[in-house]
PDB file of C-alpha atoms in Angstrom:
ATOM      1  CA  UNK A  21     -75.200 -88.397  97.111  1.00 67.00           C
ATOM      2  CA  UNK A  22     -77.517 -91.445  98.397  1.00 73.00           C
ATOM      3  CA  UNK A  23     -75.249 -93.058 100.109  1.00 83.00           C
ATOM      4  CA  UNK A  24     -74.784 -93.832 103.810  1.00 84.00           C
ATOM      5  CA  UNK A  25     -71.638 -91.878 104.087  1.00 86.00           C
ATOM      6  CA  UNK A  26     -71.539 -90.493 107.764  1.00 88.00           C
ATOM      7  CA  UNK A  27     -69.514 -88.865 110.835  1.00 84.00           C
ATOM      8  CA  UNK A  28     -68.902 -85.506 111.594  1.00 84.00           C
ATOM      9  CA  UNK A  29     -68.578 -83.415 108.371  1.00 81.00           C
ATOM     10  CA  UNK A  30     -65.947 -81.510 109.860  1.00 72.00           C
ATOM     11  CA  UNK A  31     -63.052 -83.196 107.871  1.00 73.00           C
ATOM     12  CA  UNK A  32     -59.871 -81.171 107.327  1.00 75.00           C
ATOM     13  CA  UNK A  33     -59.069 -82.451 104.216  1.00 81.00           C
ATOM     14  CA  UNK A  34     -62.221 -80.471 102.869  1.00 84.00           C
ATOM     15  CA  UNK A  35     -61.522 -77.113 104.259  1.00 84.00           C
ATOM     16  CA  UNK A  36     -58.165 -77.402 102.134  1.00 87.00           C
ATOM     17  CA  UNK A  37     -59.855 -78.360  98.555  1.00 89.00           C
ATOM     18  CA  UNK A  38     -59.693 -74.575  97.339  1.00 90.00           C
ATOM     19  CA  UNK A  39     -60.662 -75.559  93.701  1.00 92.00           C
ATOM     20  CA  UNK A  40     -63.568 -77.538  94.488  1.00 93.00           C
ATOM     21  CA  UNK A  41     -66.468 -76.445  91.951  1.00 96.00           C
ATOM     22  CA  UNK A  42     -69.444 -78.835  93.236  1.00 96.00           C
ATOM     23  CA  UNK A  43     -69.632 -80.573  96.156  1.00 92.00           C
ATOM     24  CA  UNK A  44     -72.467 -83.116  96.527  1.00 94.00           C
ATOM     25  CA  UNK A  45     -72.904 -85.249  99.810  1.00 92.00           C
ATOM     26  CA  UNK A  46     -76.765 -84.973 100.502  1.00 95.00           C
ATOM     27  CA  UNK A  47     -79.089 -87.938 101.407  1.00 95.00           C
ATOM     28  CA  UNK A  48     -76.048 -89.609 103.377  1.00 94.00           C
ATOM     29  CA  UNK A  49     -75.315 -89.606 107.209  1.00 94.00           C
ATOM     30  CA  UNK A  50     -73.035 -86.316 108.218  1.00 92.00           C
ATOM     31  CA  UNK A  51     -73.267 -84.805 111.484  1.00 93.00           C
ATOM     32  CA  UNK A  52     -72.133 -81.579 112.961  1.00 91.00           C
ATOM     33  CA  UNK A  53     -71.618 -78.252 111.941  1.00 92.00           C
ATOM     34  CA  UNK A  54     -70.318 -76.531 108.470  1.00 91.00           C
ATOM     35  CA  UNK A  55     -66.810 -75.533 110.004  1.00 86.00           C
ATOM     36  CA  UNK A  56     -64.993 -77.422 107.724  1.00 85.00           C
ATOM     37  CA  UNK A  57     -66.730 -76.712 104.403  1.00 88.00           C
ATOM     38  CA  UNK A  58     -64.391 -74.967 101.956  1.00 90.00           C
ATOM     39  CA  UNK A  59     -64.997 -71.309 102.012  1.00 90.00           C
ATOM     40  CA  UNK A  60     -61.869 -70.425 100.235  1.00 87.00           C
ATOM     41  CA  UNK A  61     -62.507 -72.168  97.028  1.00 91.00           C
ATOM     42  CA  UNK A  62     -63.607 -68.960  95.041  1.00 90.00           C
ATOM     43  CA  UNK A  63     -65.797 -71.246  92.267  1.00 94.00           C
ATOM     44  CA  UNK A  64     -67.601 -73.197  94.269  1.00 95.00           C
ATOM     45  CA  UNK A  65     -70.889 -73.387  92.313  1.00 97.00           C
ATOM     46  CA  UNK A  66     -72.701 -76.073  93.683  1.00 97.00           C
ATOM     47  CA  UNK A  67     -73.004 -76.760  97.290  1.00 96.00           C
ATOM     48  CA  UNK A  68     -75.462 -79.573  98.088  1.00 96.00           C
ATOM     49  CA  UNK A  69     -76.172 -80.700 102.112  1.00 96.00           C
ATOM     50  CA  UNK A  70     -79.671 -81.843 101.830  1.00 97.00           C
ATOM     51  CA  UNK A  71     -80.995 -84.635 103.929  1.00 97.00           C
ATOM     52  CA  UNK A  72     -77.930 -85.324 106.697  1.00 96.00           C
ATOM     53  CA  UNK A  73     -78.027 -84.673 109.979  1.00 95.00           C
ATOM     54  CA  UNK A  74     -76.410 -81.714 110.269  1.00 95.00           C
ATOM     55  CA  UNK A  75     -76.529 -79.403 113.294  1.00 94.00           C
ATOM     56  CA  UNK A  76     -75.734 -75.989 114.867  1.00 93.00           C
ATOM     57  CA  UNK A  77     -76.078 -72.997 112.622  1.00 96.00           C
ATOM     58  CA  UNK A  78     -75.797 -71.565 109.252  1.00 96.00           C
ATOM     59  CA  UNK A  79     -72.214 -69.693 109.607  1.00 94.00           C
ATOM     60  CA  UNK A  80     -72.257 -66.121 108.043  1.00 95.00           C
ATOM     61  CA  UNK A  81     -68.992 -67.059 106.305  1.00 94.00           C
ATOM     62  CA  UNK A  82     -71.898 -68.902 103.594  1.00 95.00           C
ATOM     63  CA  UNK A  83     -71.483 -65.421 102.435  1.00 95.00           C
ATOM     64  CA  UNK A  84     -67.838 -66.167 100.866  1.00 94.00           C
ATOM     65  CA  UNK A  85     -68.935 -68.420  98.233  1.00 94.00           C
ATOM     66  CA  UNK A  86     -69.067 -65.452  95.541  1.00 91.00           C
ATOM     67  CA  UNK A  87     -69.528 -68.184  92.906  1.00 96.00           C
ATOM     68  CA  UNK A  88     -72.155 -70.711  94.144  1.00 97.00           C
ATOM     69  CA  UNK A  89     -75.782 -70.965  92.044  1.00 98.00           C
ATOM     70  CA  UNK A  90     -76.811 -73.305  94.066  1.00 98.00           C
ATOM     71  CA  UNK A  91     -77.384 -73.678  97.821  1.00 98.00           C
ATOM     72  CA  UNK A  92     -79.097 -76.678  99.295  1.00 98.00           C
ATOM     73  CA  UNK A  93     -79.363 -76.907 103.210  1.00 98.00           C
ATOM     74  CA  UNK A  94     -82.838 -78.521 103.571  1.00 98.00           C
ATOM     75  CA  UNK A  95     -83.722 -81.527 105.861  1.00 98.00           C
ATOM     76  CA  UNK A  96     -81.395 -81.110 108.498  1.00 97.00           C
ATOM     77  CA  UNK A  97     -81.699 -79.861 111.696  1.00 97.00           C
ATOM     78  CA  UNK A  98     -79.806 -75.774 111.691  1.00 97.00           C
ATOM     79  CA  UNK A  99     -81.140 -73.916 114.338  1.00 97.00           C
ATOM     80  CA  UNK A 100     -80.808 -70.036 114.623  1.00 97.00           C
ATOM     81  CA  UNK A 101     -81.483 -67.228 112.599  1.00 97.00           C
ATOM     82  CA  UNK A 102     -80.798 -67.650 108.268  1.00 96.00           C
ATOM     83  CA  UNK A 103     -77.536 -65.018 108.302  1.00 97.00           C
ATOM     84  CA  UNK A 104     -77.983 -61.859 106.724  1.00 96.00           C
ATOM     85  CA  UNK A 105     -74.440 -62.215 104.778  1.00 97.00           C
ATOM     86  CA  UNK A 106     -76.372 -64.884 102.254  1.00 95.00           C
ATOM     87  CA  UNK A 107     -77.661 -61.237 100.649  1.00 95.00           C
ATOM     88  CA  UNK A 108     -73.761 -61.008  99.458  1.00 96.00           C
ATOM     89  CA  UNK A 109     -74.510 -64.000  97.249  1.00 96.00           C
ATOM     90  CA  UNK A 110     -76.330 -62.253  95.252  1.00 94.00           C
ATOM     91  CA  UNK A 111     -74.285 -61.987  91.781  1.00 94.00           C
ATOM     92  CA  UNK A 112     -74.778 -65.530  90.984  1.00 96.00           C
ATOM     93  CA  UNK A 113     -77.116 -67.557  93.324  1.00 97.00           C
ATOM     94  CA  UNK A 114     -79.909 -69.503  91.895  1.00 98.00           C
ATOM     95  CA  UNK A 115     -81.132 -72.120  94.078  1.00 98.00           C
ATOM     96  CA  UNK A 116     -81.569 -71.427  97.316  1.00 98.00           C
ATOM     97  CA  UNK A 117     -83.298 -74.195  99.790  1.00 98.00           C
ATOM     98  CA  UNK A 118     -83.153 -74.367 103.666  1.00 97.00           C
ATOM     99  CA  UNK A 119     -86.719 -76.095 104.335  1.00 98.00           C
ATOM    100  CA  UNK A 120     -87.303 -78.524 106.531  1.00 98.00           C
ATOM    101  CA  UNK A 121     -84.931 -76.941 109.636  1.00 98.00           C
ATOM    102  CA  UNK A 122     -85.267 -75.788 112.847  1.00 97.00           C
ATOM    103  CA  UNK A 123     -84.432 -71.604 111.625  1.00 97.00           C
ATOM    104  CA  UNK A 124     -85.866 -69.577 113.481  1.00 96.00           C
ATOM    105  CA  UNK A 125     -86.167 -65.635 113.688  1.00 95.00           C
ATOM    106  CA  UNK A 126     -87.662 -63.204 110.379  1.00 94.00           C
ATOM    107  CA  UNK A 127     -85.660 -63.689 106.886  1.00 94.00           C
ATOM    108  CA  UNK A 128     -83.445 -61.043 106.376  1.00 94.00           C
ATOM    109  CA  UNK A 129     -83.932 -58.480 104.108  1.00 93.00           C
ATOM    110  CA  UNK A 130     -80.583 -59.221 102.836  1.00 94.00           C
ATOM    111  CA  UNK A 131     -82.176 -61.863 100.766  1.00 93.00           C
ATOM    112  CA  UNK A 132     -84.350 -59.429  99.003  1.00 90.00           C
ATOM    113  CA  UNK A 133     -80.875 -58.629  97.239  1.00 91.00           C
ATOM    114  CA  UNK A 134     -80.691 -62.235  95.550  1.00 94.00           C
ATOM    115  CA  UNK A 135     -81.996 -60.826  92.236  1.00 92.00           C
ATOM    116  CA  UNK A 136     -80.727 -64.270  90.657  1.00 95.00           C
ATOM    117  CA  UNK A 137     -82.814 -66.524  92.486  1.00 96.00           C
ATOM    118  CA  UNK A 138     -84.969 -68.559  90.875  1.00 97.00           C
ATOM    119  CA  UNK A 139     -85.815 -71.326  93.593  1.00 97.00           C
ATOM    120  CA  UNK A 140     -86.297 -70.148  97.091  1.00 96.00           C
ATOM    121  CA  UNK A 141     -87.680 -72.450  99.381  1.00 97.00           C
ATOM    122  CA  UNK A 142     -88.104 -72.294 103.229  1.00 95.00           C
ATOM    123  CA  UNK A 143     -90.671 -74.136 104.181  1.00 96.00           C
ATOM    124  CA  UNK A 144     -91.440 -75.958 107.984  1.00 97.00           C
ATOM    125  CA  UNK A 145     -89.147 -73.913 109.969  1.00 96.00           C
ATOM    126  CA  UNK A 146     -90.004 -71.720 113.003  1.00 95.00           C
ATOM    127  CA  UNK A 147     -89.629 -68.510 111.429  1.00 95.00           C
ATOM    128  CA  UNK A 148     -91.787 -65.397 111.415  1.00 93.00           C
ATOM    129  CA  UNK A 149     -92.508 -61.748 110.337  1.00 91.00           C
ATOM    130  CA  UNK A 150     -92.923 -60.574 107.030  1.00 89.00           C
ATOM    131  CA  UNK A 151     -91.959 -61.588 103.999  1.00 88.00           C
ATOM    132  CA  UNK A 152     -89.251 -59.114 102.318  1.00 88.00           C
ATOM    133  CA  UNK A 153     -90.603 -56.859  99.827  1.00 89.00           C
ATOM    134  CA  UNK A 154     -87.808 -56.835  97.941  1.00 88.00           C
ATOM    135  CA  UNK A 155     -88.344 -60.426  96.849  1.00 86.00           C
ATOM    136  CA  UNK A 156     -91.283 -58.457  94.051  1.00 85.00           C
ATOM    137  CA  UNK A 157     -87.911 -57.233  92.585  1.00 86.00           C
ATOM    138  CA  UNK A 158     -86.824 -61.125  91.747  1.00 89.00           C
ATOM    139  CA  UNK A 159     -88.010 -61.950  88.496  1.00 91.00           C
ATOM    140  CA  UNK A 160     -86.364 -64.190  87.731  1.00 94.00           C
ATOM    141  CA  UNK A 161     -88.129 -66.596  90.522  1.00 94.00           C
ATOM    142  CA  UNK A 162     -90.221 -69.405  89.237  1.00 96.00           C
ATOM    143  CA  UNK A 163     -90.463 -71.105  92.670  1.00 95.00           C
ATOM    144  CA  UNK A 164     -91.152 -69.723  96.209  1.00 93.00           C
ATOM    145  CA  UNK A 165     -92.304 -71.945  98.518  1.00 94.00           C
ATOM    146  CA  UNK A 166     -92.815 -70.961 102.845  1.00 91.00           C
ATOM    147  CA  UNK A 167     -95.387 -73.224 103.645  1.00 88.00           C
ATOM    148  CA  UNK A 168     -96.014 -74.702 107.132  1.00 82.00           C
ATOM    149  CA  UNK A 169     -97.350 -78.354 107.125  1.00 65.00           C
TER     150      UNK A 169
END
């Protein structure tokens, strides 16, 4: 974190790290897309992408991470729709931020099946619609935050 690591973040060598349990490289320099991130390691609990450069789309295979609490994709620049397979996180994610994007499209109800969350923030993206009802069920949510600056 806080460095001025950069480059694609498409690096083989991560893909293969199965038994990674936190990965941190926000507030450094990565580009591209998360093809490479390691969706095999089954206790990844921390994933943390926050202020790169990153591009392209959230991939549904996010929704393979059966372990992760916590989620952090804000200040970057995704583009398309948040994937409805984030609802299959819902045994154990906490944290779930993707503010600051360019997402697009309604939130899925899926993520009014994240009965864990207690951080959900989505603020200054392009999305629209309604808000899921669901997310009444989520009490265990201390922060919600879709504001538009």
């Amino acid at each position: 974190s806080k460095n001025k690591l950069g480059g694609p973040l498409l690096i083989p060598e991560l893909a293969q790290m199965t038994s990674l349990v936190d990965l941190y490289l926000d507030q450094n320099e990565f580009t591209g897309n998360l093809a490479g991130l390691p969706y095999a390691a089954k206790y990844l609990s921390h994933l943390a992408l926050s202020r790169n450069q990153l591009t392209s789309t959230i991939p549904t295979e996010i929704g393979t991470f059966q372990s992760i609490t916590v989620l952090l994709l804000d200040a970057n620049d995704f583009e398309g729709t948040v994937p409805s397979e984030i609802g299959q996180l819902a045994n154990s994610l906490q944290w779930l931020h993707f503010s600051n994007n360019l997402l697009s499209g309604t939130i899925p109800v899926e993520v009014g099946k994240l009965y864990q969350l207690k951080e959900f923030h989505g603020s200054n993206n392009k999305l629209r619609g309604t808000i899921p009802s669901d997310l009444a069920l989520m009490f265990n949510l201390v922060s919600f935050s879709f504001e538009t600056k």
